[in-house]
mmCIF file of C-alpha atoms in Angstrom:
data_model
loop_
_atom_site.group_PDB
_atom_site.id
_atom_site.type_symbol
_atom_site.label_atom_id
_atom_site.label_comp_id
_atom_site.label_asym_id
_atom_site.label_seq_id
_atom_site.Cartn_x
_atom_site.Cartn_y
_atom_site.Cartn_z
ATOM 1 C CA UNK A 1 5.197 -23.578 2.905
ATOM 2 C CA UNK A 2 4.985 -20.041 0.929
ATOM 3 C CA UNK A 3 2.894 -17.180 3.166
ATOM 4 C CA UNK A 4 1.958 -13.995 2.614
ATOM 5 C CA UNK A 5 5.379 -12.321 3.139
ATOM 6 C CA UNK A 6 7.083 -14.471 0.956
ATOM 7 C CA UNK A 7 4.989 -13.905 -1.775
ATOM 8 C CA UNK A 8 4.941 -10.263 -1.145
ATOM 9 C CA UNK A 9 8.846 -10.164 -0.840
ATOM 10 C CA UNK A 10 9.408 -12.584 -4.303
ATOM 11 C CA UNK A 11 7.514 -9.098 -5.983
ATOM 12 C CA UNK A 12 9.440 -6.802 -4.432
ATOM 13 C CA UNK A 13 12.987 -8.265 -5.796
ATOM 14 C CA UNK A 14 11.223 -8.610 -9.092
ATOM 15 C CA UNK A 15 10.511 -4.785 -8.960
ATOM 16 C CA UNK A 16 13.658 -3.737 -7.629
ATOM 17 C CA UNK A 17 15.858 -5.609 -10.058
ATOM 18 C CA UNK A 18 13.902 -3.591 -12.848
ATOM 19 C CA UNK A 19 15.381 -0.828 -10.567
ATOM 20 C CA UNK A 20 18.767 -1.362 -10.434
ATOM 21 C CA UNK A 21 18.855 -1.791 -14.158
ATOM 22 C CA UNK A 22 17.494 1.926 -14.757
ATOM 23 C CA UNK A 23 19.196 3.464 -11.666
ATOM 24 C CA UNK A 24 22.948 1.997 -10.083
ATOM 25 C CA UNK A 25 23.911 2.669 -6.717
ATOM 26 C CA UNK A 26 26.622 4.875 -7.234
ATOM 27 C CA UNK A 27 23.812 7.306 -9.406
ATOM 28 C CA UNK A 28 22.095 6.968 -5.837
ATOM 29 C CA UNK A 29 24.777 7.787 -3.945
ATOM 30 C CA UNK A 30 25.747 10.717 -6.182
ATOM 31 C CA UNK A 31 21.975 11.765 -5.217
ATOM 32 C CA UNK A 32 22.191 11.757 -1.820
ATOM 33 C CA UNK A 33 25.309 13.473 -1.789
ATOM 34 C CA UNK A 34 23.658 16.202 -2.987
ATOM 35 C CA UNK A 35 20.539 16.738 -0.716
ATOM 36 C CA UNK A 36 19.709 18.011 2.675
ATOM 37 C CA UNK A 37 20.906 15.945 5.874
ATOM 38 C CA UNK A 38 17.514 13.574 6.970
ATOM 39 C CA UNK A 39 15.109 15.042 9.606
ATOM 40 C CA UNK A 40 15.979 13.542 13.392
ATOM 41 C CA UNK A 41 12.272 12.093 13.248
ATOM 42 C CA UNK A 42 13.160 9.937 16.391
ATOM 43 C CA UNK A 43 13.925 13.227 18.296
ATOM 44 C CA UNK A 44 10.485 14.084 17.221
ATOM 45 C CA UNK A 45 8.513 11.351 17.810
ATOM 46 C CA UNK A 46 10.124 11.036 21.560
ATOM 47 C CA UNK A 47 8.312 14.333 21.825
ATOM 48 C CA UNK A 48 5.863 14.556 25.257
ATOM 49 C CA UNK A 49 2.244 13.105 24.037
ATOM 50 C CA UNK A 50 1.327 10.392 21.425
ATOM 51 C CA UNK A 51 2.764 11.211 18.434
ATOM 52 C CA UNK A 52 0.836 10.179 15.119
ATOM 53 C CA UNK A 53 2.953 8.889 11.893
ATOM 54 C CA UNK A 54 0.008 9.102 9.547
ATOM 55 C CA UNK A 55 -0.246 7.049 6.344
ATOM 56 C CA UNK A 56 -0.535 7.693 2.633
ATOM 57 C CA UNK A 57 -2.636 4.018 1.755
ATOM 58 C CA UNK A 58 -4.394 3.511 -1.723
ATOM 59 C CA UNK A 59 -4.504 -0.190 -0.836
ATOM 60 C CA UNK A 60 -3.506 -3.172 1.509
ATOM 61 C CA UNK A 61 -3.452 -7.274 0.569
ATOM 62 C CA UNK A 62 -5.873 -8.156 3.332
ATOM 63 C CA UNK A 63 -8.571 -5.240 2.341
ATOM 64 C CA UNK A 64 -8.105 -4.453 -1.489
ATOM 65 C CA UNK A 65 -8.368 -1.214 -2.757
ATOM 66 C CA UNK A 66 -8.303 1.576 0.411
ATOM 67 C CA UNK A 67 -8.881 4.619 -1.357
ATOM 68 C CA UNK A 68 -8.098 6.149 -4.741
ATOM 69 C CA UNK A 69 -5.550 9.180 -3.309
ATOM 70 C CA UNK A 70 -5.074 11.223 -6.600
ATOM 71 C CA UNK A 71 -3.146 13.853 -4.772
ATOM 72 C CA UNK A 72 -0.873 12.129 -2.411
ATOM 73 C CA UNK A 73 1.053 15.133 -1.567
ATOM 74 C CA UNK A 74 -2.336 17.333 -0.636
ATOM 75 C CA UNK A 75 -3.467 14.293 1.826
ATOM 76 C CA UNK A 76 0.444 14.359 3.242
ATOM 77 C CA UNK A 77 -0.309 18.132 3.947
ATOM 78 C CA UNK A 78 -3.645 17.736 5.577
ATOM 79 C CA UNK A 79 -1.592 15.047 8.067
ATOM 80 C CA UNK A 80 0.577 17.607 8.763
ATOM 81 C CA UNK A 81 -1.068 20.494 9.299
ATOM 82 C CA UNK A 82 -3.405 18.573 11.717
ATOM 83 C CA UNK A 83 -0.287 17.556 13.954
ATOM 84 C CA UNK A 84 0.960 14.674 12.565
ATOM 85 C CA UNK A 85 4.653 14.225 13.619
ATOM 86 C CA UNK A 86 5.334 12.204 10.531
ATOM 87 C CA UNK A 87 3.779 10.880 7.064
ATOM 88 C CA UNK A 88 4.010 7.322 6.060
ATOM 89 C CA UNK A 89 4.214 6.512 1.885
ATOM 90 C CA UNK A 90 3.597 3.209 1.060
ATOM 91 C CA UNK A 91 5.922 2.916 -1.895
ATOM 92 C CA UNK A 92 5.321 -1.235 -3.050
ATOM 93 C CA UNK A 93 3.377 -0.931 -6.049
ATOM 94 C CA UNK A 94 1.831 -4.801 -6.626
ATOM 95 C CA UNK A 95 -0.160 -4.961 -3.342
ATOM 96 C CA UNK A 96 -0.537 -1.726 -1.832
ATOM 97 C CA UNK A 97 -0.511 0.794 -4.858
ATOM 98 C CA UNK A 98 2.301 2.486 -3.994
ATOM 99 C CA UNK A 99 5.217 4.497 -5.731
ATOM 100 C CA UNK A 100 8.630 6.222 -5.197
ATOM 101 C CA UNK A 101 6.554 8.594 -7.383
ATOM 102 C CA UNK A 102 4.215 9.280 -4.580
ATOM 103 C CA UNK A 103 7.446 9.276 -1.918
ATOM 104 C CA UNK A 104 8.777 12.165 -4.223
ATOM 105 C CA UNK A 105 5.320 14.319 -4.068
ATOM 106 C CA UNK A 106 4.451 13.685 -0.351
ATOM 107 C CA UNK A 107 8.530 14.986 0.187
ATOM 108 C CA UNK A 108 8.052 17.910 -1.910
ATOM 109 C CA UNK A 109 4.443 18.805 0.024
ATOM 110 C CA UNK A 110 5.799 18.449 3.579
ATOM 111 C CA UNK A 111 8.154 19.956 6.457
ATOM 112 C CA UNK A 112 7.961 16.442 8.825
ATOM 113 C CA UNK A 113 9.620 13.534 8.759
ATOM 114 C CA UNK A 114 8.829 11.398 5.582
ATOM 115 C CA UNK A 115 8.788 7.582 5.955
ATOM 116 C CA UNK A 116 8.868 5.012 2.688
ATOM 117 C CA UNK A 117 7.093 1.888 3.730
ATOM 118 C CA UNK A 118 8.278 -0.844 1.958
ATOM 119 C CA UNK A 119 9.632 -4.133 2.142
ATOM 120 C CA UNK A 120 13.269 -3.670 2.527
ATOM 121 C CA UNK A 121 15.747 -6.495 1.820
ATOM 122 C CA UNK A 122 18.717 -5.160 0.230
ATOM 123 C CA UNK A 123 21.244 -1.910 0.753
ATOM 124 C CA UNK A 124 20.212 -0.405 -2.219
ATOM 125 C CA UNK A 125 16.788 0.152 -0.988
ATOM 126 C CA UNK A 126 18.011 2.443 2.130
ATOM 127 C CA UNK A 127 20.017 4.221 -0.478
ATOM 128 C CA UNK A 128 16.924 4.505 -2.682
ATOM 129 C CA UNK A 129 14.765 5.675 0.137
ATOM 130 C CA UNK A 130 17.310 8.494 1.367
ATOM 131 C CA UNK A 131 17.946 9.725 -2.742
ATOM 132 C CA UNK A 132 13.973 10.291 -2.457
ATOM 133 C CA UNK A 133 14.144 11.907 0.627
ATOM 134 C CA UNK A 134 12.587 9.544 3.252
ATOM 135 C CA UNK A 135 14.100 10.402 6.988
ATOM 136 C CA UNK A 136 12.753 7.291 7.855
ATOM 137 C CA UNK A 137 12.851 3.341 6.390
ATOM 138 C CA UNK A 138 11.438 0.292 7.761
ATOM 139 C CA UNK A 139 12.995 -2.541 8.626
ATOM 140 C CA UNK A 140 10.701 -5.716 9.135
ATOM 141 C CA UNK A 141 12.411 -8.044 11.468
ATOM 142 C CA UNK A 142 10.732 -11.629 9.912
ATOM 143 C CA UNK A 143 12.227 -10.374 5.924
ATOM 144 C CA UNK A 144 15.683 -9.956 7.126
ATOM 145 C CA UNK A 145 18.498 -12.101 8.779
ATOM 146 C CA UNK A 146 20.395 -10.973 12.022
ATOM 147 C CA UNK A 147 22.977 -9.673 9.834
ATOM 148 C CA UNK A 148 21.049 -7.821 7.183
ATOM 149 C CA UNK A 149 19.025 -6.174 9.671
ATOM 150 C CA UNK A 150 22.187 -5.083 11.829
ATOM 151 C CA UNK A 151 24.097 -3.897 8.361
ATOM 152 C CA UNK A 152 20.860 -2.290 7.293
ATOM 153 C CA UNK A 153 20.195 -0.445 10.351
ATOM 154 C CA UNK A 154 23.786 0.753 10.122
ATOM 155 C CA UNK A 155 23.448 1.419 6.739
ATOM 156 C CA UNK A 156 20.013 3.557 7.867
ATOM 157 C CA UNK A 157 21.896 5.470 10.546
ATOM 158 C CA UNK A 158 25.172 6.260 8.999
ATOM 159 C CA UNK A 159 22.815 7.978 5.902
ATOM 160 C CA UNK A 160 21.201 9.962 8.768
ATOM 161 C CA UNK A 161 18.413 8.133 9.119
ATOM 162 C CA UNK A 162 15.975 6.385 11.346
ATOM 163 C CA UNK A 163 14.561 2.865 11.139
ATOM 164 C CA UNK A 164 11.456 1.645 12.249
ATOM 165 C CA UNK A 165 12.173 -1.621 13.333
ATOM 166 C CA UNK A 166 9.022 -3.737 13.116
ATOM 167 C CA UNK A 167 8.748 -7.040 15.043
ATOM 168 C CA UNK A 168 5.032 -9.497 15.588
ATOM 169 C CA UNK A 169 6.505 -11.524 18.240
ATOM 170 C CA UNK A 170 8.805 -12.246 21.319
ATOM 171 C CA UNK A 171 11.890 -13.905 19.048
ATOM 172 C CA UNK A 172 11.512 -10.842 16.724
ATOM 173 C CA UNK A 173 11.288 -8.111 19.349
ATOM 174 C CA UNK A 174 14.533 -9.660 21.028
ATOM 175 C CA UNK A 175 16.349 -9.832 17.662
ATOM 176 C CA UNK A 176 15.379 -5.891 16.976
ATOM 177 C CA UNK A 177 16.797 -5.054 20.447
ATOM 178 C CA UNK A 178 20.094 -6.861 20.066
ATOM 179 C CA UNK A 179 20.308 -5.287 16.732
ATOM 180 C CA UNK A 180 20.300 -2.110 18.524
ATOM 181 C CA UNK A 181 17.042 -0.740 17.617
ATOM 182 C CA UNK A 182 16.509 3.036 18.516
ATOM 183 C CA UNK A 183 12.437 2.703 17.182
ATOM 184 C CA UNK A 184 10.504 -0.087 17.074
ATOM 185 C CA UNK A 185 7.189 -1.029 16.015
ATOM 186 C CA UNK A 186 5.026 -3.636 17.112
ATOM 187 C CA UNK A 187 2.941 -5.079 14.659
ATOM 188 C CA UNK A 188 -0.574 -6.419 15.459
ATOM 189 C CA UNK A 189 -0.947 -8.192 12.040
ATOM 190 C CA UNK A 190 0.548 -11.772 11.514
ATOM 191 C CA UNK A 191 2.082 -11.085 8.447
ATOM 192 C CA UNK A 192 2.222 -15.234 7.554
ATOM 193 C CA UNK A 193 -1.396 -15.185 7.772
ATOM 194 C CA UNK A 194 -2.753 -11.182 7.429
ATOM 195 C CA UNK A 195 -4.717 -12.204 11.231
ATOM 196 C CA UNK A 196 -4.959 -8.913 13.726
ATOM 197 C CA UNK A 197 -3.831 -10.359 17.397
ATOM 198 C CA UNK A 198 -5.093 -6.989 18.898
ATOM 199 C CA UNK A 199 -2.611 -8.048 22.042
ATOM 200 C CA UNK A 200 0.380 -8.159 20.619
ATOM 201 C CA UNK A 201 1.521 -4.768 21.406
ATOM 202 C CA UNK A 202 0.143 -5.570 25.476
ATOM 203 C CA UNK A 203 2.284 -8.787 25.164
ATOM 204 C CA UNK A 204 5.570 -7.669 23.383
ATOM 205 C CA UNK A 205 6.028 -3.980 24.845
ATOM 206 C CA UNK A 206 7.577 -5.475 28.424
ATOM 207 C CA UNK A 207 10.482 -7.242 26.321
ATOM 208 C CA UNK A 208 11.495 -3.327 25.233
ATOM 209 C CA UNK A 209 13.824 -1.682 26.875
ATOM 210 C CA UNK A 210 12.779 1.924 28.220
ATOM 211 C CA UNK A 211 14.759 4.290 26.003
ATOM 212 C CA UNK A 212 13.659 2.541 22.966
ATOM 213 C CA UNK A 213 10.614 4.635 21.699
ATOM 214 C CA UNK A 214 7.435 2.276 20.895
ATOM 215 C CA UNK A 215 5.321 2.760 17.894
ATOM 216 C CA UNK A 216 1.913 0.750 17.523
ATOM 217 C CA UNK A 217 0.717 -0.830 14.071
ATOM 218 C CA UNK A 218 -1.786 -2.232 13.045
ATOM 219 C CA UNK A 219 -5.978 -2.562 13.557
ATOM 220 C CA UNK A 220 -6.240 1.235 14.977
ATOM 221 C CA UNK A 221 -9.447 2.117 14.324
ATOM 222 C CA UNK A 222 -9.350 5.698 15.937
ATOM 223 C CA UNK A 223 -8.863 8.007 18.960
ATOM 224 C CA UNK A 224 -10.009 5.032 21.115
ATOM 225 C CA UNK A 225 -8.048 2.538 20.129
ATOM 226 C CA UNK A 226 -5.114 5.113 20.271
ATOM 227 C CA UNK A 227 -5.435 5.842 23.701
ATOM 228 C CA UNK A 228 -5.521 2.140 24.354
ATOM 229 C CA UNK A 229 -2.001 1.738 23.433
ATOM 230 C CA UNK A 230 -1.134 5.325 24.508
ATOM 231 C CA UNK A 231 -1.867 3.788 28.418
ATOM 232 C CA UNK A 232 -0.531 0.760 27.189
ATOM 233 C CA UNK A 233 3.260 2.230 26.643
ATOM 234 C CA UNK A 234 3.154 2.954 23.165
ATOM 235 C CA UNK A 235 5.047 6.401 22.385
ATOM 236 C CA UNK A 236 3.601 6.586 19.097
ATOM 237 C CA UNK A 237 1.078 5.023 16.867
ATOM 238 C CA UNK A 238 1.079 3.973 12.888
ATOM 239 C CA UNK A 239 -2.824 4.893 11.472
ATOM 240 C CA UNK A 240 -3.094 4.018 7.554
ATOM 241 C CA UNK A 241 -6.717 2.984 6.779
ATOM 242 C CA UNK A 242 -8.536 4.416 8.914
ATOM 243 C CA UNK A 243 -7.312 8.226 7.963
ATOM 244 C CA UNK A 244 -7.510 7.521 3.977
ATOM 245 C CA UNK A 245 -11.260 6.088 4.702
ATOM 246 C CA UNK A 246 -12.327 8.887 7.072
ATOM 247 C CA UNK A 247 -14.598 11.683 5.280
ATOM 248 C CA UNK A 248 -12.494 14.029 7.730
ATOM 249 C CA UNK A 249 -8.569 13.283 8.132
ATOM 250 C CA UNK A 250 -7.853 16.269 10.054
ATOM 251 C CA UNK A 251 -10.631 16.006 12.582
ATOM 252 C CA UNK A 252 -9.522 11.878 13.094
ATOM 253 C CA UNK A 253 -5.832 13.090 12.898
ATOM 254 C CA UNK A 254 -6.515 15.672 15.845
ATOM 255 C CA UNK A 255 -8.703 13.386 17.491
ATOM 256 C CA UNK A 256 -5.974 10.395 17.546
ATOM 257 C CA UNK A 257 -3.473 12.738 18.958
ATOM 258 C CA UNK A 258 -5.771 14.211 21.789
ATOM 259 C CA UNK A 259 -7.030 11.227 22.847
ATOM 260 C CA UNK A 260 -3.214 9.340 22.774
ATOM 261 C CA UNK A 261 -1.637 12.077 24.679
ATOM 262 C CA UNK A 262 -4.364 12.760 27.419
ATOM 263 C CA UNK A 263 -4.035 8.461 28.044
ATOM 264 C CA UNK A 264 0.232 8.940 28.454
ATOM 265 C CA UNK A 265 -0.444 12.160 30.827
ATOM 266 C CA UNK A 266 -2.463 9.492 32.924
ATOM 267 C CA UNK A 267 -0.190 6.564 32.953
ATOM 268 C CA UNK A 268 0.056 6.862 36.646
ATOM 269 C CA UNK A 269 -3.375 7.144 37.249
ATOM 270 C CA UNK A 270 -3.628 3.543 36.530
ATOM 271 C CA UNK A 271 -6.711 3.944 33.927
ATOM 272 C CA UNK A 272 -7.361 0.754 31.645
ATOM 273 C CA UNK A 273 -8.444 1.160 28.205
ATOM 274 C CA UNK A 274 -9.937 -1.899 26.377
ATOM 275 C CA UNK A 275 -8.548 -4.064 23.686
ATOM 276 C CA UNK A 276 -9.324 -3.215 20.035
ATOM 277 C CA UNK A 277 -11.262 -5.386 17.519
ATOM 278 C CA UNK A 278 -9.298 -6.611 14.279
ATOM 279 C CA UNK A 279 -11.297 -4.426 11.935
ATOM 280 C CA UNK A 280 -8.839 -2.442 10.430
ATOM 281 C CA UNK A 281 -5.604 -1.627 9.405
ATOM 282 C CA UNK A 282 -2.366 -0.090 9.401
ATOM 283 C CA UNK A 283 -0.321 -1.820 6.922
ATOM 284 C CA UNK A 284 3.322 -3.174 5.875
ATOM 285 C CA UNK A 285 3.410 -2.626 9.287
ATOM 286 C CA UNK A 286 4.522 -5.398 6.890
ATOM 287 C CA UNK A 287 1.703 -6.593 5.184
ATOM 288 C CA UNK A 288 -1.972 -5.693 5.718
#
C-alpha cells in the first residue's frame, strides 16, 4: 500500500529529474569547487545548552498552508539574531512550498549553519544542497536503503558537511547508528500516516549512543515542550510551525532556548517535564 512518504518521494524524483536536465552534476561540482568550505554546524550544535535549528515553513502536508513568508531571508535573520544555532529551509516545493530559491536567500542573509530540508534520495541532491550552500542535509532513514544512506552520509561528509539523520522508530534508529551517524533526529511524526507519537523521542533516545548529538522533531509547541526533551536527552530541538505562526519569533526563539538549556543544566536534579500534545509541527522531519 502507497503512504504518505511514498507519495511525497514519487514528487520529489519528478522535480529533480526536471533538475538534472537544466543543471548536470559536474556544473554542480564545478560550483562547489568554487565556494567556501561548509560551517562545522555539529561542533555548534554540541555547544553547552539546547541549541535551536529554527525553520523557514510556508507549509506542511498534514496542516496546509503555514504562513505566507515573503522574505525568507529577513525571517532566517530574525532566527539568528535571537540565538538560533542554525536555520532550517524547507526546499520541496509540491507539499511544503519550498525552493532552492529560498535556500539561496536564507544563505545569503545568514552567518549560521544553513540546513536544506528535503527529501533526499539520490547523490545529486547532497551535491545540489552544498552548490547552494547548505552546511547541513537530511537524511531520512525510512526513504533510503542501508547503502544509500551509508554512501550518502559519506557523500555528506566528504563535501564537508553534516547530516541530520532522521529515524521514527527502533529499526530506524539502529540502522542510522550502524551507518555511523554523527547527528540524529528523532522524529515524533509517523511519516506513513502524518500521526504525532509525542513519545517517540522518550522511547528511541536510550538506543543512541552518547557521543551522538540528539535533535528533537516534531509537535514542539514552545519553550515547554522544549524543555521536555531538553531533560529528556535531547541536545537540540527542530521548531518549524510554531516560529512561522508566532506574532513574535524572536521572543519564542529566546524563549525555546532559555527554557531548553535551564532543563539540560538540571539533568541531575532529576526534574520531570510532561509529555507534549500532537498539536503541532516541525516538519520533513520528513513529512508533516
Amino acid at each position: 500500500m502507497s503512504t504518505v512518504l511514498d507519495s511525497i518521494v514519487a514528487g520529489v524524483r519528478e522535480d529533480l529529474a526536471q533538475r538534472q536536465d537544466r543543471v548536470s552534476l559536474s556544473d554542480l561540482e564545478r560550483r562547489v569547487s568554487d565556494l567556501p568550505g561548509a560551517l562545522d554546524a555539529e561542533a555548534l550544535l554540541r555547544a553547552d545548552g539546547l541549541s535551536l535549528i529554527a525553520e523557514v515553513k510556508r507549509a506542511s502536508p498534514s496542516k496546509g498552508a503555514l504562513a505566507e513568508i515573503a522574505d525568507p531571508a529577513a525571517l532566517a535573520d530574525i532566527y539568528a539574531a535571537a540565538g538560533a544555532t542554525a536555520i532550517s529551509v524547507l526546499t520541496e516545493q509540491r507539499r511544503f512550498g519550498g525552493s532552492l530559491d529560498d535556500l539561496d536567500a536564507v544563505r545569503a542573509a545568514v552567518r549560521v549553519p544553513v540546513l536544506r530540508k528535503d527529501f533526499m534520495v539520490t547523490d545529486y541532491q547532497i551535491w545540489e544542497a552544498r552548490a547552494h550552500g547548505a552546511d547541513i542535509v537530511l537524511l531520512i532513514v525510512a526513504s533510503l536503503t542501508d547503502a544509500e544512506l551509508v554512501r550518502m552520509h559519506t557523500l555528506a561528509q566528504d563535501l564537508g558537511m553534516t547530516a541530520l539523520v532522521e529515524v521514527h522508530d527502533e529499526g530506524e534508529t539502529q540502522r542510522a547508528v550502524d551507518a555511523g551517524a554523527r547527528v540524529i533526529g528523532v522524529n515524533a511524526r509517523n511519516l506513513k500516516t502524518l500521526e504525532i507519537h509525542p513519545d517517540t523521542f522518550s522511547r528511541l533516545v536510550p538506543l543512541i549512543p552518547p557521543g551522538i548529538v540528539t535533535v528533537a522533531e516534531s509537535g514542539i509547541r514552545g519553550a515547554d515542550d522544549a524543555a521536555m526533551y531538553a531533560a529528556q536527552g535531547a541536545e537540540a530541538v527542530l521548531v518549524g510551525e510554531t516560529l512561522v505562526r508566532g506574532d513574535d519569533p524572536a521572543a519564542e526563539v529566546r524563549a525555546i532556548i532559555d527554557a531548553g538549556s535551564a532543563a539540560r543544566l538540571g539533568l541531575s536534579t532529576g526534574a520531570a517535564f510532561g509529555t507534549p500534545s500532537p498539536s503541532a509541527d516541525s516538519t520533513p522531519s520528513g513529512a508533516s
